[in-house]
mmCIF file of C-alpha atoms in Angstrom:
data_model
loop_
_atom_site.group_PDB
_atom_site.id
_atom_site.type_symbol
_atom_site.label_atom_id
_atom_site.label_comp_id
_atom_site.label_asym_id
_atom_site.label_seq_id
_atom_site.Cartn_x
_atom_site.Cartn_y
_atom_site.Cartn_z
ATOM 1 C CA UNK A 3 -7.950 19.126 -6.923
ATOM 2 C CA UNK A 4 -8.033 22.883 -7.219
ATOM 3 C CA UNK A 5 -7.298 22.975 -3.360
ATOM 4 C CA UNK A 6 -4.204 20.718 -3.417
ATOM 5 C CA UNK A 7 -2.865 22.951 -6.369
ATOM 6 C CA UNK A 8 -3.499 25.844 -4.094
ATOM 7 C CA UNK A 9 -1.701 24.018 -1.197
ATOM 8 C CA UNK A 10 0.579 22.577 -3.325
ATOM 9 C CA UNK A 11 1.968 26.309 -5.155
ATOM 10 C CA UNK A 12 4.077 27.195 -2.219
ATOM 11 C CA UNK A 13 6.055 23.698 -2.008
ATOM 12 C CA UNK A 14 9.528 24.199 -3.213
ATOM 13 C CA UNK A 15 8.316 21.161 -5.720
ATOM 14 C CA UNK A 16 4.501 22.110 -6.010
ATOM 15 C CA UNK A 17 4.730 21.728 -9.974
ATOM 16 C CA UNK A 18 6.253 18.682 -10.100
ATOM 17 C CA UNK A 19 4.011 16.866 -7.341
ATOM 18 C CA UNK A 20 1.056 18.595 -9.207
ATOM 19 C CA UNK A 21 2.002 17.111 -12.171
ATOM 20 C CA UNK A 22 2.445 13.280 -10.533
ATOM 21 C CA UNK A 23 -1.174 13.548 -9.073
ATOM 22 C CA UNK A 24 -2.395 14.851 -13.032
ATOM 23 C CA UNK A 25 -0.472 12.054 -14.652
ATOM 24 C CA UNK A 26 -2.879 9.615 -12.163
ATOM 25 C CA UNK A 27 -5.951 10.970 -14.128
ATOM 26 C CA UNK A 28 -4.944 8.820 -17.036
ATOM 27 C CA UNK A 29 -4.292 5.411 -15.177
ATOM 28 C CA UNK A 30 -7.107 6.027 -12.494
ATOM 29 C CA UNK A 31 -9.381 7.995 -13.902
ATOM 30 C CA UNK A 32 -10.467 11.694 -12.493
ATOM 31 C CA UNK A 33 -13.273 10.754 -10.194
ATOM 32 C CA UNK A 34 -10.725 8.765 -8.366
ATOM 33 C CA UNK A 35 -7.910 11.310 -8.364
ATOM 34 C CA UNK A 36 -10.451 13.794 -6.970
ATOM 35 C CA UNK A 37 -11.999 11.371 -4.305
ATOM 36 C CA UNK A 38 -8.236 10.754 -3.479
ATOM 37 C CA UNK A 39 -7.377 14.325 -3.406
ATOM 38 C CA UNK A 40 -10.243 15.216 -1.147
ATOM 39 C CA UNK A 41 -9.158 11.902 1.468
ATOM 40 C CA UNK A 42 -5.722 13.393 1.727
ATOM 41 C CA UNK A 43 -6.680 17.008 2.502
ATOM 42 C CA UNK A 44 -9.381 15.352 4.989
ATOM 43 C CA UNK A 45 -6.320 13.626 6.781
ATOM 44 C CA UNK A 46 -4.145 17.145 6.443
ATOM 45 C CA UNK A 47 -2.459 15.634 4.084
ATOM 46 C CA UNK A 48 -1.810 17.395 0.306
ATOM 47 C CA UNK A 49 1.598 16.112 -1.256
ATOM 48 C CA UNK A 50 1.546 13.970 -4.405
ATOM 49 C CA UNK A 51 3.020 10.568 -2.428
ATOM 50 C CA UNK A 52 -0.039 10.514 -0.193
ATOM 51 C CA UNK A 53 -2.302 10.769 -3.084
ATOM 52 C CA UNK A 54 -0.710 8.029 -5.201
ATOM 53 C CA UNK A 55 -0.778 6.046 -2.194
ATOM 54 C CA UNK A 56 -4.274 6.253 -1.441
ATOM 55 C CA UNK A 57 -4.981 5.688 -5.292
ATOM 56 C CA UNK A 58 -2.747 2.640 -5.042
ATOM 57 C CA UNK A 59 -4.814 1.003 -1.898
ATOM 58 C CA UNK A 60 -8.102 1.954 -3.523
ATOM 59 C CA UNK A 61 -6.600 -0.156 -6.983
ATOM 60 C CA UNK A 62 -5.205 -2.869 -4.922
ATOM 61 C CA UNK A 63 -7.946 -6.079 -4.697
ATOM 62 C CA UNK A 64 -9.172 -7.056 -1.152
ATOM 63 C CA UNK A 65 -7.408 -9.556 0.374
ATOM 64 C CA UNK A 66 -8.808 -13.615 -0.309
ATOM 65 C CA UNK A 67 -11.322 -14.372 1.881
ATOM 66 C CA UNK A 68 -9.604 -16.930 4.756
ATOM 67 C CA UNK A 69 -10.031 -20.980 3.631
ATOM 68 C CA UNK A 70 -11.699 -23.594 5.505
ATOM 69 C CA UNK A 71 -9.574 -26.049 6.008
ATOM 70 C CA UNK A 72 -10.977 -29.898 6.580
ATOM 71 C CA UNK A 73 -9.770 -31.684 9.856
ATOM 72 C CA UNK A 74 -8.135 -34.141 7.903
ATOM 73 C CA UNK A 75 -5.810 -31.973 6.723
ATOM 74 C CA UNK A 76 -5.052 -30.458 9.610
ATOM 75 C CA UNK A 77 -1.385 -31.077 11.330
ATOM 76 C CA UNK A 78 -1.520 -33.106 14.649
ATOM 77 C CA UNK A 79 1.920 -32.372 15.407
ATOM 78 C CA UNK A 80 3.152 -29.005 14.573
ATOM 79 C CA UNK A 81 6.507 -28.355 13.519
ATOM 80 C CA UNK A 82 9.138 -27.131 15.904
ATOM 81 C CA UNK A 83 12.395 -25.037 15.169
ATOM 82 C CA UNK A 84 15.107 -26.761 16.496
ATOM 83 C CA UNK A 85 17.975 -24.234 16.075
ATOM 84 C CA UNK A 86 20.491 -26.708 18.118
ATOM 85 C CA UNK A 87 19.893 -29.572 15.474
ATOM 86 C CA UNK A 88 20.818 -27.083 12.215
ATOM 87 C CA UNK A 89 23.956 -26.377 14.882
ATOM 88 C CA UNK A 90 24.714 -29.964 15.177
ATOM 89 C CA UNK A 91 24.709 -30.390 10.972
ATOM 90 C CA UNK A 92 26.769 -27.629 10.520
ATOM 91 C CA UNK A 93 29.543 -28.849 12.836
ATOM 92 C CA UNK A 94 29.017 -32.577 11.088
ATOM 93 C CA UNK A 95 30.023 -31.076 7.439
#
């Protein structure tokens, strides 16, 4: 974190940014705000949206794994988008 401050002293906003990425500590814990601090400046990256960003994808869950779905309940006929019929019920009403 020391680094980013460094990097982060000669932004016209360095303070404030700095003091996004410390107000993380609290929600996220510093192990996480450092490990997120060190990914940024690892991509060339140091302002305080890029690290809240990669603190928000590291709180966000993984994705649901993909369901099997039985044959049954598969469609046999899919449905089609018929833009012509929705024209034809418009100019009915």
């Amino acid at each position: 974190m020391e680094k980013v401050r460094r990097k982060l002293k000669n932004a016209p906003d360095g303070d404030r940014q700095m003091v996004a990425i410390l107000g993380c500590v609290a929600t996220d814990g510093l192990p996480a705000v450092e490990a997120a601090c060190q990914e940024a400046l690892d991509h060339g990256a140091f302002s305080a949206a890029v690290i809240i960003n990669i603190l928000a994808r590291a709180r966000d869950p993984a994705p649901a794994e993909r369901l099997s779905i039985p044959d049954a309940l598969r469609l046999t006929h899919e449905p089609v988008a018929d833009c012509a019929r929705y024209d034809s019920l418009r100019r009915a009403s």
